[in-house]
XYZ file of C-alpha atoms in Angstrom:
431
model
C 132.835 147.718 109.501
C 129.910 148.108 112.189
C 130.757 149.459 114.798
C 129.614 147.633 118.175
C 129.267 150.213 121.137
C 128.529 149.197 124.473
C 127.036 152.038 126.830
C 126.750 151.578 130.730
C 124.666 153.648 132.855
C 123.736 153.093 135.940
C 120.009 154.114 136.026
C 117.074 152.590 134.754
C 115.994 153.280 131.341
C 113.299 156.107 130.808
C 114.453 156.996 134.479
C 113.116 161.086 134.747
C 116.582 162.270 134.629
C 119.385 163.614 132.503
C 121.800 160.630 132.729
C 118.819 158.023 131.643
C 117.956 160.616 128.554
C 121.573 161.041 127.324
C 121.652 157.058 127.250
C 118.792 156.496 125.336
C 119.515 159.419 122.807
C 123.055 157.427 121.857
C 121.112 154.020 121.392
C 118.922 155.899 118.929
C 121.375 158.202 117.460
C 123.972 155.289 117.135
C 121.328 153.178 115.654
C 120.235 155.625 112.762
C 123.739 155.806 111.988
C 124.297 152.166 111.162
C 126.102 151.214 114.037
C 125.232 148.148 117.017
C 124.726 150.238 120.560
C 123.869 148.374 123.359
C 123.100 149.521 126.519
C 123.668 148.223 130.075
C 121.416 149.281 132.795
C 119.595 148.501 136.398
C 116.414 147.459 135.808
C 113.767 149.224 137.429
C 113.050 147.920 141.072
C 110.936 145.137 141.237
C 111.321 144.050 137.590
C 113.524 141.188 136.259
C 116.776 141.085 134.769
C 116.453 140.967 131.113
C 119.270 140.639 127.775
C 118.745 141.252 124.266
C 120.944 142.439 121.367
C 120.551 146.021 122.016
C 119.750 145.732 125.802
C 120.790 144.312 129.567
C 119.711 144.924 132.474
C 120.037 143.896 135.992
C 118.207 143.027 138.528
C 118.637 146.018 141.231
C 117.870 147.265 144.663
C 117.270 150.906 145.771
C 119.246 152.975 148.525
C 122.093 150.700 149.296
C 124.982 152.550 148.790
C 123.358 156.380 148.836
C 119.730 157.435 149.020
C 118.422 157.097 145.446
C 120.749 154.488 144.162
C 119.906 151.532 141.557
C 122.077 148.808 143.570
C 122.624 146.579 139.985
C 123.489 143.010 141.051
C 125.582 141.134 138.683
C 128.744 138.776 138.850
C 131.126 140.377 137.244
C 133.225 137.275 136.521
C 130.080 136.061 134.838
C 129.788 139.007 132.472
C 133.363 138.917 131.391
C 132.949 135.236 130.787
C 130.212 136.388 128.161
C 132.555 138.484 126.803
C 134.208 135.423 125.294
C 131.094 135.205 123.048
C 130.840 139.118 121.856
C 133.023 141.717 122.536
C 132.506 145.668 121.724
C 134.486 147.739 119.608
C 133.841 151.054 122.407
C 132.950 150.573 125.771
C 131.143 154.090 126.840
C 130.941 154.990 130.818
C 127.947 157.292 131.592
C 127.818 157.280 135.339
C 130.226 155.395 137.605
C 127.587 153.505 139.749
C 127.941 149.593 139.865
C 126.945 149.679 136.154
C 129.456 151.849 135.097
C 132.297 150.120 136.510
C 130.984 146.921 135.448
C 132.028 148.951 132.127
C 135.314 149.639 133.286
C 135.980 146.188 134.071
C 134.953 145.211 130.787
C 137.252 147.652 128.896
C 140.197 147.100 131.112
C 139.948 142.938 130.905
C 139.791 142.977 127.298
C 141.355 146.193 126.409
C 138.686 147.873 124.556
C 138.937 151.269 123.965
C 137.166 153.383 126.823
C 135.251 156.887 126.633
C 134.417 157.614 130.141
C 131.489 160.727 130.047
C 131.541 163.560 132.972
C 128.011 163.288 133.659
C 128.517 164.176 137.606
C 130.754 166.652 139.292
C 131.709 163.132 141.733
C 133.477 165.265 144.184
C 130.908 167.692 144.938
C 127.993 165.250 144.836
C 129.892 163.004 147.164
C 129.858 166.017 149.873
C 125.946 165.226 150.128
C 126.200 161.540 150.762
C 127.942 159.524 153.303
C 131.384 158.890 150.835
C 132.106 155.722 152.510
C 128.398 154.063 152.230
C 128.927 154.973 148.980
C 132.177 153.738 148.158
C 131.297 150.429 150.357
C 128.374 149.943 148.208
C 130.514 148.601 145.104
C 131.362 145.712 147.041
C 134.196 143.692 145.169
C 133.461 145.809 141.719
C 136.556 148.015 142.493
C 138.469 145.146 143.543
C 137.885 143.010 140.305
C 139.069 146.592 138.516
C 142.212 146.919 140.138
C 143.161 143.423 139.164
C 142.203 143.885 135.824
C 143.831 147.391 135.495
C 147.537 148.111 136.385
C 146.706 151.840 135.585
C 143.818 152.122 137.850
C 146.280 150.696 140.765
C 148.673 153.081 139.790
C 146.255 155.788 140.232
C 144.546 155.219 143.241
C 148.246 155.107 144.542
C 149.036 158.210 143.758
C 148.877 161.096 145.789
C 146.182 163.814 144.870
C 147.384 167.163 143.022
C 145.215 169.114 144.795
C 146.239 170.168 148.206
C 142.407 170.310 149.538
C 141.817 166.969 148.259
C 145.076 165.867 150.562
C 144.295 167.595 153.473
C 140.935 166.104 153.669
C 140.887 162.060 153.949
C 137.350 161.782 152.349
C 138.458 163.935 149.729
C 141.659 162.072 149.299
C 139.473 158.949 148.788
C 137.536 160.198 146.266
C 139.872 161.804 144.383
C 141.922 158.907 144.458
C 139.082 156.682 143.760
C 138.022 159.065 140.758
C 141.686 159.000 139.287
C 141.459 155.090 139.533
C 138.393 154.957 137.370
C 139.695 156.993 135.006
C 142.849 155.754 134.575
C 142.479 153.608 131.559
C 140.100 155.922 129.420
C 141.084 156.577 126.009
C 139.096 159.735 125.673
C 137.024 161.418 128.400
C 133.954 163.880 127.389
C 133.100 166.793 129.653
C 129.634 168.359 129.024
C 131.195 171.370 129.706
C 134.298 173.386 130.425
C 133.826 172.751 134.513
C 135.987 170.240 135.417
C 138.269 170.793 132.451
C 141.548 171.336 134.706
C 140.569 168.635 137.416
C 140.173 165.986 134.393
C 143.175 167.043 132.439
C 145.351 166.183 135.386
C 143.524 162.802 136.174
C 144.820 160.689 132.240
C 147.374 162.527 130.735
C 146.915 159.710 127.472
C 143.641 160.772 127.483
C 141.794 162.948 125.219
C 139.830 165.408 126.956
C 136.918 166.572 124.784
C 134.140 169.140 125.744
C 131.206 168.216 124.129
C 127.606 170.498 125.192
C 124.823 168.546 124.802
C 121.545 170.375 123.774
C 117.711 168.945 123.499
C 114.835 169.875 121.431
C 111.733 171.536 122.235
C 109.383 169.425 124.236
C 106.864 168.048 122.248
C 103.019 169.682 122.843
C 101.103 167.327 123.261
C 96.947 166.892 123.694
C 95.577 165.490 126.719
C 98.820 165.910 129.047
C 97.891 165.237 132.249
C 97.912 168.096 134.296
C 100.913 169.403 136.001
C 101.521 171.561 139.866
C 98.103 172.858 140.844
C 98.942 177.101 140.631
C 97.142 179.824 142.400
C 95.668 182.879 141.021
C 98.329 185.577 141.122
C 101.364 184.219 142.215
C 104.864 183.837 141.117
C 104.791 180.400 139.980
C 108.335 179.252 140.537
C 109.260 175.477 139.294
C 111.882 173.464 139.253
C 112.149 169.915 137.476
C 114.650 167.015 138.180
C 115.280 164.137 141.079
C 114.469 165.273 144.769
C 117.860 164.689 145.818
C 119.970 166.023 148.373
C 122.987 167.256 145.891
C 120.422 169.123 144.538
C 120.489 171.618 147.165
C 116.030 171.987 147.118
C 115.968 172.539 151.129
C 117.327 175.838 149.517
C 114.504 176.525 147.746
C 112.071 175.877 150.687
C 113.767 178.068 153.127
C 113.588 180.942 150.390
C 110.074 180.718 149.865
C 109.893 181.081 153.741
C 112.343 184.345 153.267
C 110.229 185.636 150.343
C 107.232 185.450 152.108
C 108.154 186.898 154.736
C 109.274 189.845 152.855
C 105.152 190.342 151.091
C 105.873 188.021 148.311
C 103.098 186.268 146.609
C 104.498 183.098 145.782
C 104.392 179.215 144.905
C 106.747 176.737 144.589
C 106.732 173.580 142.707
C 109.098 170.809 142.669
C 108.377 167.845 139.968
C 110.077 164.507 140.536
C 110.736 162.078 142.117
C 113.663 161.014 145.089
C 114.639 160.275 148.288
C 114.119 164.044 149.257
C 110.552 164.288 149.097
C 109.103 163.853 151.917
C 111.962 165.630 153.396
C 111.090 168.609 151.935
C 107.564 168.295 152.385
C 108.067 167.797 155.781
C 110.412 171.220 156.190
C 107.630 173.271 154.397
C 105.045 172.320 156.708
C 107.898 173.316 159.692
C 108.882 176.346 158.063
C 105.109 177.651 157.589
C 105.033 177.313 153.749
C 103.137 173.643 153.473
C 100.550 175.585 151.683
C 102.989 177.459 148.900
C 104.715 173.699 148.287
C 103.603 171.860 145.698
C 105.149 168.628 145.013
C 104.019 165.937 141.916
C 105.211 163.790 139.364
C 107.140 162.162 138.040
C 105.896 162.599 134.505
C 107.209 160.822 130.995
C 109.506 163.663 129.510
C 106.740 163.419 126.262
C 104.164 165.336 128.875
C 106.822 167.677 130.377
C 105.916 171.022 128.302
C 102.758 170.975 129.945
C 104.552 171.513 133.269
C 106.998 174.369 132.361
C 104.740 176.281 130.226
C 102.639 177.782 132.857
C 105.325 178.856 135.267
C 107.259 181.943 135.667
C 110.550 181.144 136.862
C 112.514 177.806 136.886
C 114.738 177.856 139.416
C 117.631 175.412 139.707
C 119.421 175.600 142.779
C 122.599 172.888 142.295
C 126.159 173.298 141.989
C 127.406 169.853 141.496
C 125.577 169.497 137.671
C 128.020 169.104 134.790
C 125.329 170.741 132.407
C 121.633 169.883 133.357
C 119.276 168.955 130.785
C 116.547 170.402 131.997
C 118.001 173.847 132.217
C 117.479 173.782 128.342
C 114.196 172.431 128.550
C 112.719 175.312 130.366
C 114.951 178.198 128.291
C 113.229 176.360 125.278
C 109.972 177.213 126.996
C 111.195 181.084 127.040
C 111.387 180.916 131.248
C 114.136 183.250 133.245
C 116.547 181.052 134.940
C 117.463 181.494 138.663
C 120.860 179.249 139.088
C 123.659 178.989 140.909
C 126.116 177.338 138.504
C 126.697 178.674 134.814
C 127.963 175.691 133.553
C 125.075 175.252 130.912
C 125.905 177.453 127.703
C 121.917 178.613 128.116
C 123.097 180.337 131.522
C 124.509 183.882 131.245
C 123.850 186.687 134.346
C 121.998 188.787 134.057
C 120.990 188.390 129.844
C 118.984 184.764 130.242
C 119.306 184.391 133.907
C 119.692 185.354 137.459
C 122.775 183.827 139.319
C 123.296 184.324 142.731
C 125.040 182.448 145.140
C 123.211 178.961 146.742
C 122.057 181.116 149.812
C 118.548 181.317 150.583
C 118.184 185.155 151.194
C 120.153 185.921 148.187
C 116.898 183.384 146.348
C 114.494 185.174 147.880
C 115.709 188.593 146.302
C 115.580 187.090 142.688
C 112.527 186.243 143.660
C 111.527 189.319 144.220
C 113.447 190.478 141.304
C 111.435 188.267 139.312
C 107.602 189.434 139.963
C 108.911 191.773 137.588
C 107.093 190.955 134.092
C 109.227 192.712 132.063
C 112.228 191.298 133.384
C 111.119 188.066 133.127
C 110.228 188.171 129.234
C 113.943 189.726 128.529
C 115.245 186.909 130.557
C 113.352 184.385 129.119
C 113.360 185.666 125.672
C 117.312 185.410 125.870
C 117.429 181.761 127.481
C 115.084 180.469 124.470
C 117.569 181.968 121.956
C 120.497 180.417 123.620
C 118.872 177.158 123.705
C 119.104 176.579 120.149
C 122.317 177.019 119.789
C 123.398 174.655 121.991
C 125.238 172.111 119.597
C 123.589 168.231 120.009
C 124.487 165.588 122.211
C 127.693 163.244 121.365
C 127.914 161.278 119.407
C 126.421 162.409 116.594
C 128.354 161.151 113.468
C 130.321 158.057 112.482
C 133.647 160.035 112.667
C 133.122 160.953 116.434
C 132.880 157.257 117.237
C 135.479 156.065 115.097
C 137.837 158.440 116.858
C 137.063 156.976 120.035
C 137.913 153.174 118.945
C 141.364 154.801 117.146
C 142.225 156.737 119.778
C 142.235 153.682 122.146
C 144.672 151.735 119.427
C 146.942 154.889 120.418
C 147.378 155.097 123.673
C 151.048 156.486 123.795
C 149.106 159.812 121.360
C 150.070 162.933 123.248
C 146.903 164.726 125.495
C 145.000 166.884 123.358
C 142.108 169.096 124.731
C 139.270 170.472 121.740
C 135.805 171.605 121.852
C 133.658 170.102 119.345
C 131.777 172.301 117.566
C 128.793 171.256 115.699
C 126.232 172.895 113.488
C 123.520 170.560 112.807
C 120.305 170.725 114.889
C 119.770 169.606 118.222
C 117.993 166.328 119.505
C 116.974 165.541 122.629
C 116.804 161.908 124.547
C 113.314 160.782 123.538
C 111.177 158.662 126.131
């Protein structure tokens, strides 16, 4: 039998960011392994709502709900009436924006086995963004849900195990809200082991997988445009990825400020694109440091080596990431990693990278740490090293995905919690 898989995301496709990469590396991966993907996505804004066999997308709007987001509008009665016509065999959640649920509401109406992936930590992203804009901007989505779903009513009923999600009401929301959504999922897949005990408790049925997902080298590539424009002599410090507030980059501008200050010769360059940027364009010019800012892109992930291989440092300042692609992109490229979260298998103190806590003081004394030479090449040599081992993204065989549809036929299975281990090569999402 082929199997159909249906994969909902909820940004556009070729989007510079992880999310939009993992999606497109299933499609292709999925695809070379005989089976029908199809993937569900906004379109990008201004450009019309479109459906093939292996593709929909909707027509969407930008910043309703949360600076940044791909409003998708769609009727969902409309798409389950489709359903009538062609239904999956897996439904696969990437994101839970409007997209994503329009997923959920899929698999819960017609009781298709669900994999829900952990592509966001939702309750510390949520702490950047006003939770109730956010929330708000799903309009009837959740409602449709919960009359589709007894579980996810059951959920969102149900009082959070955590006592700082209670004592807090926006918390509680989004806890609550979080358990709904993942109420009916047959198996959920973590990127990594953070999160493992807050998901565990959310789907008992489920199972609870922790799947890494690594990327190949960038390609090199003749006649890449250019990337940041670098001064002579400094520490060239860069960081790739959407200018977004959860990404804690007002961080990085108030330590260049610090390291300054202290003598140090530095530049920082932030490539992307995001609600953020002229934000923090606007602080660096406040702050002193307009001239030590650079800020460009975005760039098609083909042309991205030619951006990390001239800096020094990559420095990635967020804490809400489940894994981070790009943090393997630049250990690929043999560059020290300053972080503040070691979820990423690449990331280990001290051996491939610098972790400190997200202050910006503590920054500016890796910083200074880091016009070392010699410190940087151990560093870096270490993070390129760990990078290849990083097993490939899921799935990756016919077995992975057939365990998803079974273990939806199961649903009274007891939990189970396994890392998958793999040993064949990386790939990364392709552009």
């Amino acid at each position: 039998m082929t199997l159909a898989v249906w994969i909902f995301g909820d940004l556009p496709r070729r989007q510079a960011a992880g999310p939009s990469y993992m999606v497109e590396s299933w499609q292709r991966e999925l695809t070379r392994l005989g089976m029908r993907p199809r993937t569900f996505t906004p379109a990008a804004p201004g450009h019309p709502a479109t459906r093939t066999a292996d593709a929909v997308t909707f027509r969407s709007l930008r910043h309703i709900g949360y600076p940044g987001d791909h409003h998708a509008r769609y009727s969902a009665v409309a798409q389950l009436a489709r359903t009538h016509r062609e239904l999956p065999d897996v439904v696969v959640v990437s994101t839970l924006g409007r997209v994503g649920v329009l997923g959920l509401i899929i698999a819960s109406a017609r009781r298709v086995p669900l994999v829900m992936v952990v592509s966001t930590d939702t309750t510390g992203a949520t702490a950047y963004y006003n939770a109730a804009r956010a929330l708000a901007s799903g309009g009837v989505k959740p409602l449709v849900l919960s009359m589709a779903s007894r579980r996810a009513r059951v959920a969102f009923r149900r009082r959070p195990a955590c006592e700082e999600d209670r004592a807090d009401w926006r918390r509680q929301v989004v806890a609550r809200t979080t358990a709904a959504l993942h109420a009916d999922a047959a198996e959920i897949v973590l990127l990594s082991t953070k999160g493992l005990a807050t998901y565990g408790r959310l789907n008992a049925e489920a199972g609870l997988t922790v799947v890494p997902a690594g990327v190949d080298r960038l390609p090199e590539r003749a006649g890449a445009p250019a990337g940041p424009v670098w001064p002579d002599g400094a520490l060239r410090v860069l960081y790739v990825g959407r200018l977004a507030p959860e990404k804690n980059l007002s961080l990085l501008v108030q330590a260049l400020r610090l390291a300054v200050d202290d003598g140090l010769d530095v530049h920082l360059a932030l490539v992307g694109e995001g609600p953020s940027r002229a934000q923090l364009l606007a602080e660096a010019d406040r702050l002193g440091v307009g001239d030590r800012l650079s800020v460009a892109g975005p760039y098609p992930r083909v042309d991205l080596g030619a951006v990390y291989a001239p800096a020094d440092v990559f420095a990635f300042p967020s804490v809400v990431d489940t894994q981070a692609f790009v943090l393997n992109e630049a250990a690929h490229e043999g560059l020290p990693l300053l972080v503040s979260d070691t979820a990423n298998g690449v990331v280990a103190d001290e051996v491939s990278a610098l972790v400190v806590p997200p202050e910006p003081a503590r920054y500016a004394a890796a910083l200074a740490r880091l016009t070392d030479p010699q410190l940087r090449a151990r560093l870096g040599a270490a993070a390129r090293e760990r990078a290849v081992q990083v097993p490939p993204s899921p799935p990756r065989s016919p077995s992975r995905v057939s365990s998803w549809s079974r273990a939806g036929c199961s649903r009274r299975s007891p939990a189970r919690c396994r890392t998958s281990p793999s040993t064949s090569r990386p790939t990364a999402p392709r552009s």
